[in-house]
mmCIF file of C-alpha atoms in Angstrom:
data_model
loop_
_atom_site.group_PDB
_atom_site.id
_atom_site.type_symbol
_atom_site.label_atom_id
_atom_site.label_comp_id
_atom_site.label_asym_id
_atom_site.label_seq_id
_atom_site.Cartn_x
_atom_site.Cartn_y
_atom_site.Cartn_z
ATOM 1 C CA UNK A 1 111.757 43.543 182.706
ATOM 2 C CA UNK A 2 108.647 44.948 181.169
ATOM 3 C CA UNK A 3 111.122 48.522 180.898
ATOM 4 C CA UNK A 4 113.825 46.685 178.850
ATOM 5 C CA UNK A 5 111.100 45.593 176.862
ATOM 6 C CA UNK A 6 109.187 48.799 176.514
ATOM 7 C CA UNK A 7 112.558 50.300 175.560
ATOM 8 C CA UNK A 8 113.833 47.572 172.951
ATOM 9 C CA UNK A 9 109.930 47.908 171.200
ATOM 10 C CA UNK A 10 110.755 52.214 171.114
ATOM 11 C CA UNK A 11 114.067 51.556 169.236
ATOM 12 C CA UNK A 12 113.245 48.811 166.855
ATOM 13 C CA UNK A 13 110.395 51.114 166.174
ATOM 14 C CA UNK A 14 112.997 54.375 165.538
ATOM 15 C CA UNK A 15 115.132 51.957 163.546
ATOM 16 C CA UNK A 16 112.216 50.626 161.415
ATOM 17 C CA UNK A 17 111.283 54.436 161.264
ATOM 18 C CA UNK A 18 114.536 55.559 160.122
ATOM 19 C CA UNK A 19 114.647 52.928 157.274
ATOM 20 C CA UNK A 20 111.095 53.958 155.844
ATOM 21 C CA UNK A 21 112.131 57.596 155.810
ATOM 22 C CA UNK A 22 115.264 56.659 153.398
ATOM 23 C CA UNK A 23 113.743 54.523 151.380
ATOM 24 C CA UNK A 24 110.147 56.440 150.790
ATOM 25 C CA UNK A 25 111.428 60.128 150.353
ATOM 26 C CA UNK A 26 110.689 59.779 146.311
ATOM 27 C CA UNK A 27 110.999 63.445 146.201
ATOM 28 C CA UNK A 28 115.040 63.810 147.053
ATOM 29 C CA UNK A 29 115.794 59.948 144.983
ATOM 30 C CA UNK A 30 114.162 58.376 142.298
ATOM 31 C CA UNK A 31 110.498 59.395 142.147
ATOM 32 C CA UNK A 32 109.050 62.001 140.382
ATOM 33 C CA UNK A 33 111.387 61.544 137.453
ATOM 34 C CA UNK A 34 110.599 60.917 133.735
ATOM 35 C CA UNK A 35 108.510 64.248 132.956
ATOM 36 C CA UNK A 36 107.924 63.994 129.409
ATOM 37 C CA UNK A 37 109.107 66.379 127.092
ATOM 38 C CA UNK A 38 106.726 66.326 125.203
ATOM 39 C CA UNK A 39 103.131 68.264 125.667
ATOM 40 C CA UNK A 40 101.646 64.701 125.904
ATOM 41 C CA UNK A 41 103.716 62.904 128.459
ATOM 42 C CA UNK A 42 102.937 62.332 131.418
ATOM 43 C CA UNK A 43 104.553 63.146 134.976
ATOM 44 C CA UNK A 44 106.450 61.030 137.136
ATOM 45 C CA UNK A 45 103.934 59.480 140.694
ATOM 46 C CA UNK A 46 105.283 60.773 144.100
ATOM 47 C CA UNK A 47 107.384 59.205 146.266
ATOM 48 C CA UNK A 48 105.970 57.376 149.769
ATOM 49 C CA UNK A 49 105.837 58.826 153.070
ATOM 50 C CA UNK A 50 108.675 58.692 155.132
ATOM 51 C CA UNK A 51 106.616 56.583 157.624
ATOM 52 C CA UNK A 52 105.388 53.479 155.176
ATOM 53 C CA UNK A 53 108.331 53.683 152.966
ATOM 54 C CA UNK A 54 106.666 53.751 149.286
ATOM 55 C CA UNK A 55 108.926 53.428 146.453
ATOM 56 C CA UNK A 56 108.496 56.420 143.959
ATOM 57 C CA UNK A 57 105.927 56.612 140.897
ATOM 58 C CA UNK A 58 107.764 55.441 137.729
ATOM 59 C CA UNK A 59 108.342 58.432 134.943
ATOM 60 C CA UNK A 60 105.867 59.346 132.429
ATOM 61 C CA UNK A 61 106.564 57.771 128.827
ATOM 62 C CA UNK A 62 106.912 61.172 126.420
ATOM 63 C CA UNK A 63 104.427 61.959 123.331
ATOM 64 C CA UNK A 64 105.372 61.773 120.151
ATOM 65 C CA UNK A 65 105.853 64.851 118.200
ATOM 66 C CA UNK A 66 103.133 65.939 115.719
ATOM 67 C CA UNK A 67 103.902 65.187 112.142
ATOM 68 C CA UNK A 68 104.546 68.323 110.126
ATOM 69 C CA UNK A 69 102.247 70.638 107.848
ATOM 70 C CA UNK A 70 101.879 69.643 103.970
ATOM 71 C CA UNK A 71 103.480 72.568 101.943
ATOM 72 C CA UNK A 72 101.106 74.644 99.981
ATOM 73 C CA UNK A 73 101.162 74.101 96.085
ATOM 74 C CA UNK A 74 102.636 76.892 93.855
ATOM 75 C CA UNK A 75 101.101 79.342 92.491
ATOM 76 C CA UNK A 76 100.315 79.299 88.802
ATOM 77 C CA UNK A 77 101.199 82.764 86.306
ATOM 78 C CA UNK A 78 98.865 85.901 86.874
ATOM 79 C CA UNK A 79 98.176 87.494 83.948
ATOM 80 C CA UNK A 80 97.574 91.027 84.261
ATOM 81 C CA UNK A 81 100.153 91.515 87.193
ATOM 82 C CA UNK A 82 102.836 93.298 85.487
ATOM 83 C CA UNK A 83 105.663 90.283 85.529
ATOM 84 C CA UNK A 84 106.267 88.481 82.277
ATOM 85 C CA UNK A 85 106.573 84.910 83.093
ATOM 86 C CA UNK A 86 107.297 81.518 81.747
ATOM 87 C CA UNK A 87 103.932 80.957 80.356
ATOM 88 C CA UNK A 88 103.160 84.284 78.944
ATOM 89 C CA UNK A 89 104.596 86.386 75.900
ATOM 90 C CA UNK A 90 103.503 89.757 77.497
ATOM 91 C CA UNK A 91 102.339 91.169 80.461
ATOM 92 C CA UNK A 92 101.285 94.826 80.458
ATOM 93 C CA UNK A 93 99.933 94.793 84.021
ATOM 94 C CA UNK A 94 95.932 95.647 82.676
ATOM 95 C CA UNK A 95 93.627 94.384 80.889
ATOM 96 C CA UNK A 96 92.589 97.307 78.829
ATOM 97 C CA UNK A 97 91.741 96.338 74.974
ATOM 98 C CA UNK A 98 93.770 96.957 72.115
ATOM 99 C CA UNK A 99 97.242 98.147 73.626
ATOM 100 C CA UNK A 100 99.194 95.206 72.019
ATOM 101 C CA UNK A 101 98.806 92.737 74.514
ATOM 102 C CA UNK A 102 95.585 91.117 75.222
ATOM 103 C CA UNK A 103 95.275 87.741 77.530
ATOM 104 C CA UNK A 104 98.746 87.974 77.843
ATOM 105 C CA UNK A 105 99.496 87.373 74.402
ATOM 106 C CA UNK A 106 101.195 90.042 72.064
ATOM 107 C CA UNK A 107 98.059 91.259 69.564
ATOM 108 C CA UNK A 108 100.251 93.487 67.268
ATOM 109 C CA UNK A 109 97.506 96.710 66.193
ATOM 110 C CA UNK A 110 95.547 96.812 62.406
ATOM 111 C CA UNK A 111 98.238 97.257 60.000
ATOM 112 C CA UNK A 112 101.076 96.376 61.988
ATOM 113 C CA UNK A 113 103.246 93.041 61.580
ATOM 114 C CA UNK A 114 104.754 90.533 64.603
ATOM 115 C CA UNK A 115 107.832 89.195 64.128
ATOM 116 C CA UNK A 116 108.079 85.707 66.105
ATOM 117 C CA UNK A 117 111.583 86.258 66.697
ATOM 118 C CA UNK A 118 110.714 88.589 69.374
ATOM 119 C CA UNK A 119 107.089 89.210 69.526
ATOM 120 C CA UNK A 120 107.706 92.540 68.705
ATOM 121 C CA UNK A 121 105.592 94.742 66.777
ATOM 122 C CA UNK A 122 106.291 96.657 63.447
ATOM 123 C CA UNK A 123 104.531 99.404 61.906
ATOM 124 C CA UNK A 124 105.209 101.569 58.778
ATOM 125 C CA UNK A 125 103.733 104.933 58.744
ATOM 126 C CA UNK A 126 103.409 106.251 54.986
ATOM 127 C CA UNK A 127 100.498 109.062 55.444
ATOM 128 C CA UNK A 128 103.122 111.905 55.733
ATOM 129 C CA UNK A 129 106.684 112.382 55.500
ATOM 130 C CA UNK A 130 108.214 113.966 58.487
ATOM 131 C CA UNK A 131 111.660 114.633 59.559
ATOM 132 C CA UNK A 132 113.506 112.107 61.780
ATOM 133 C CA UNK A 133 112.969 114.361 65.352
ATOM 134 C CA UNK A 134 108.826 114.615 64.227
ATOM 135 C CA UNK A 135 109.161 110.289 63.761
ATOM 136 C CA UNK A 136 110.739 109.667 66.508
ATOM 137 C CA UNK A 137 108.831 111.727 69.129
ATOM 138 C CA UNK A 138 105.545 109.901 66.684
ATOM 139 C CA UNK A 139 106.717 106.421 67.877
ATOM 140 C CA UNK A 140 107.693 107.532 71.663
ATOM 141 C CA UNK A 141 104.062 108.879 72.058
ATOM 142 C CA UNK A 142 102.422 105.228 70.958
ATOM 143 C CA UNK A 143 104.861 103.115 73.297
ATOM 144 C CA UNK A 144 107.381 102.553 70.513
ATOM 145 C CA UNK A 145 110.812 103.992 69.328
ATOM 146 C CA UNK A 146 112.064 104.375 65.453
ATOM 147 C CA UNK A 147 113.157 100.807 64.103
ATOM 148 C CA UNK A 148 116.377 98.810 65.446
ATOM 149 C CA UNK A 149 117.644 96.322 63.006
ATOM 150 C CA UNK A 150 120.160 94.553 64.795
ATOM 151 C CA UNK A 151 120.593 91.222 62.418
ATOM 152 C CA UNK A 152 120.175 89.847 59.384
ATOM 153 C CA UNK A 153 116.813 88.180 59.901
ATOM 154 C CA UNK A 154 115.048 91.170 61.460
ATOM 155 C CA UNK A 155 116.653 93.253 58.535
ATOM 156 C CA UNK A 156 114.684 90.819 55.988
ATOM 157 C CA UNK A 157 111.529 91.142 58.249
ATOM 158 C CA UNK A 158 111.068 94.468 57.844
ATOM 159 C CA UNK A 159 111.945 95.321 54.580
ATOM 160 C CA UNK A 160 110.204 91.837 52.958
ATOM 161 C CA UNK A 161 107.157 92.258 55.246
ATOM 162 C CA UNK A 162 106.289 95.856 57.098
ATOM 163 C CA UNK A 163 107.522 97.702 54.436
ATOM 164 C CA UNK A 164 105.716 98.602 51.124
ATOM 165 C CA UNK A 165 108.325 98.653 48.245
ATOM 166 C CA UNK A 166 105.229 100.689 45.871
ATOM 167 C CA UNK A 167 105.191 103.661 48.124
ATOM 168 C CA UNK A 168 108.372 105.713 47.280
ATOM 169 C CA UNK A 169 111.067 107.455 49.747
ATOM 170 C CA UNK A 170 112.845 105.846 52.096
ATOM 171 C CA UNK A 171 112.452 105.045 55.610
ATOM 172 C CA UNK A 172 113.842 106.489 58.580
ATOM 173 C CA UNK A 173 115.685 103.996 61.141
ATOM 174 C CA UNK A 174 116.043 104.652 64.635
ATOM 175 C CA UNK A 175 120.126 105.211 64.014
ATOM 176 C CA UNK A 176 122.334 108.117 64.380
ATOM 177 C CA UNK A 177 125.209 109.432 65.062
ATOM 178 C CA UNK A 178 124.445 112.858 66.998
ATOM 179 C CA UNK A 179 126.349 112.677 70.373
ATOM 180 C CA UNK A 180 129.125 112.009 68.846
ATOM 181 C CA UNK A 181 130.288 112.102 64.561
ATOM 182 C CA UNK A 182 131.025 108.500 63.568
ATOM 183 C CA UNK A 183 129.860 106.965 66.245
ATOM 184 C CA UNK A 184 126.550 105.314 65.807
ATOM 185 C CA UNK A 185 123.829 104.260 68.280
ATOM 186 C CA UNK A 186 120.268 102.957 67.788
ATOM 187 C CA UNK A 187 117.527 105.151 69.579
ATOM 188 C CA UNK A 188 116.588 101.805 71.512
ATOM 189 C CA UNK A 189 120.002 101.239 73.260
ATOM 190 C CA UNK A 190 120.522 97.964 71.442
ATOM 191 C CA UNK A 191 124.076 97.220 70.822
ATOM 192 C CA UNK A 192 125.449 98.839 67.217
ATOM 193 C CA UNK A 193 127.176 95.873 65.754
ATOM 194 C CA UNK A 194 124.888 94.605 62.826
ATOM 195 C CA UNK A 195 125.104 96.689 59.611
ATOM 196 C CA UNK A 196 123.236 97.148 55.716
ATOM 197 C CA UNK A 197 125.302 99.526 54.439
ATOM 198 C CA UNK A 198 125.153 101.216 50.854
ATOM 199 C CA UNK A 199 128.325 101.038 49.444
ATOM 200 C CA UNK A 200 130.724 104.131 50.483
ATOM 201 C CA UNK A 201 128.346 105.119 52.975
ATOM 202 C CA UNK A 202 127.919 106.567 55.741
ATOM 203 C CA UNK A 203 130.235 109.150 54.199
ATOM 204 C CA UNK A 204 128.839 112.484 56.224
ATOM 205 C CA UNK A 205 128.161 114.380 52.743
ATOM 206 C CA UNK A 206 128.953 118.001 53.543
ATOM 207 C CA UNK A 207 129.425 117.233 57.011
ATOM 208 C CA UNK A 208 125.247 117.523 57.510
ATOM 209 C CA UNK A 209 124.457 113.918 57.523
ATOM 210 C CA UNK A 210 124.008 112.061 60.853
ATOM 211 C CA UNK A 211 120.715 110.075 60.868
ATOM 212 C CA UNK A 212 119.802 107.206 58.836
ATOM 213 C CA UNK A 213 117.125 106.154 56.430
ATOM 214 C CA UNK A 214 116.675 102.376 55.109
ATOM 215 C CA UNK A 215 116.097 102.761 51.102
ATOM 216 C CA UNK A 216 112.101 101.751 49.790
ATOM 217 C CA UNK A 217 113.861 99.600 46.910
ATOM 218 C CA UNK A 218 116.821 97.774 47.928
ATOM 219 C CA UNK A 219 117.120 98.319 51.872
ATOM 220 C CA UNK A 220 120.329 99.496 51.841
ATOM 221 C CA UNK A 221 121.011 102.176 54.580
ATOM 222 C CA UNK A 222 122.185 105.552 54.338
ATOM 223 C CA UNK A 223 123.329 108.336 56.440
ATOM 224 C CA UNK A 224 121.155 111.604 55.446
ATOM 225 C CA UNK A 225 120.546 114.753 56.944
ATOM 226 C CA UNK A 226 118.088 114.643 59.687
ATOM 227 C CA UNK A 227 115.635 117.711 58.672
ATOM 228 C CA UNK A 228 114.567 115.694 55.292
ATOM 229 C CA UNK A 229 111.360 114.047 54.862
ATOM 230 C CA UNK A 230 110.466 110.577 54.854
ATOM 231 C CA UNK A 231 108.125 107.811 55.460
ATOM 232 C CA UNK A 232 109.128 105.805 58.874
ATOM 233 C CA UNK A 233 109.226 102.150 60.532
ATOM 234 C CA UNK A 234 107.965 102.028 64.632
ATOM 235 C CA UNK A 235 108.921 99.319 66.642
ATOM 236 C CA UNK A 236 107.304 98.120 69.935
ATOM 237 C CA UNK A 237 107.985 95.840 72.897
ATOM 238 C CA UNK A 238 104.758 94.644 74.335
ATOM 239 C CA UNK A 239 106.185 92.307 76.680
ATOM 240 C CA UNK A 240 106.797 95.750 79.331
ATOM 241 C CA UNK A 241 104.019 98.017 80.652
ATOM 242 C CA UNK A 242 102.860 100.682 77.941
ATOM 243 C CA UNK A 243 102.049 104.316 78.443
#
């Protein structure tokens, strides 16, 4: 009798065993779940023994994410960097004194005149007449190139305001036709399409005529031959770097 018994108390004591084991191992069923994905949450508790029976931890409620970064504020213009931007009217990447554009702002030289139109700078050279290679090798030395009038309204500029009407001869332009005979082209590489001409010219005379020279008086252009001496008319961008 006391054997049965023995017995029966070893396998209720296997069974009870055997049920704690499936219901505590956390590890192969539900605990240790619910890791956080986040660098905040925390990790799932482990699951009970096999011989108690404990039920596994619950998961770890994830962190939420950090909010993001402000974004930095633009940058405002920098004068002296080279660029020409929004704010400026030149930009000659220096700061040096005197070259046409201080501060960012075009300061044409003594004697010569801005035009708003384009902030460009005009100057009329009267000391000496020179022929048109000897002018325009003068205004390529200071940053400039012989005079482009491409329109009406820069045509009226210059001969109402840069140039002197009192001193006579007449002013070389930066136009001629050299690389190839009736074919036109403005030392600057602006299109040709604007024109003053004197009536029947260009007309070649003698077939020695290819560059042309703005009359003192009335303006009017003419095609002359390029070895004759005149006064001449500079014109400068200020919003690019200068020599």
């Amino acid at each position: 009798m006391r054997t049965m018994t023995t017995m029966r108390g070893i396998l209720l004591a296997v069974v009870a065993a055997t049920v704690g084991c499936a219901a505590g191992n956390g590890d192969d069923a539900t605990g240790g779940q619910g890791a956080s994905t986040s660098a905040s949450g925390g990790g799932g508790g482990a699951g009970g023994g096999a011989t108690t029976g404990g039920g596994g931890g619950a998961g770890g409620t994830g962190g939420v994410g950090g909010a993001g970064g402000a974004g930095g504020a633009g940058g405002g213009s920098v004068c002296g960097n080279g660029i020409v931007e929004p704010t400026e009217a030149c930009d000659d990447g220096n700061d040096d004194p005197g070259d046409r554009c201080d501060d960012c702002l075009v300061q044409c030289r003594q004697g010569e005149h801005k035009w708003e139109d384009n902030d460009h700078c005009y100057g009329e050279f009267t000391a000496q007449k020179i022929n048109y290679e000897a002018a325009k090798q003068v205004c390529l030395s200071q940053g400039g190139y012989l005079v482009s009038l491409t329109s009406q309204a820069e045509q009226d500029f210059v001969f109402d305001t840069v140039i002197d009407p009192a001193i006579a001869l007449p002013r070389w332009l930066g136009l001629t036709d050299l690389t190839t005979e009736g074919t036109f082209a403005w030392e600057s590489g602006e299109p040709f399409a604007y024109t003053n001409w004197e009536a029947g010219q260009p007309d070649d005379f003698e077939g020695t005529e290819d560059c042309v020279e703005m009359y003192h008086v009335t303006g009017e252009w003419n095609d002359d031959n390029c070895t004759y001496e005149y006064h001449y008319v500079c014109e400068y961008e200020v919003a690019a770097p200068q020599p």
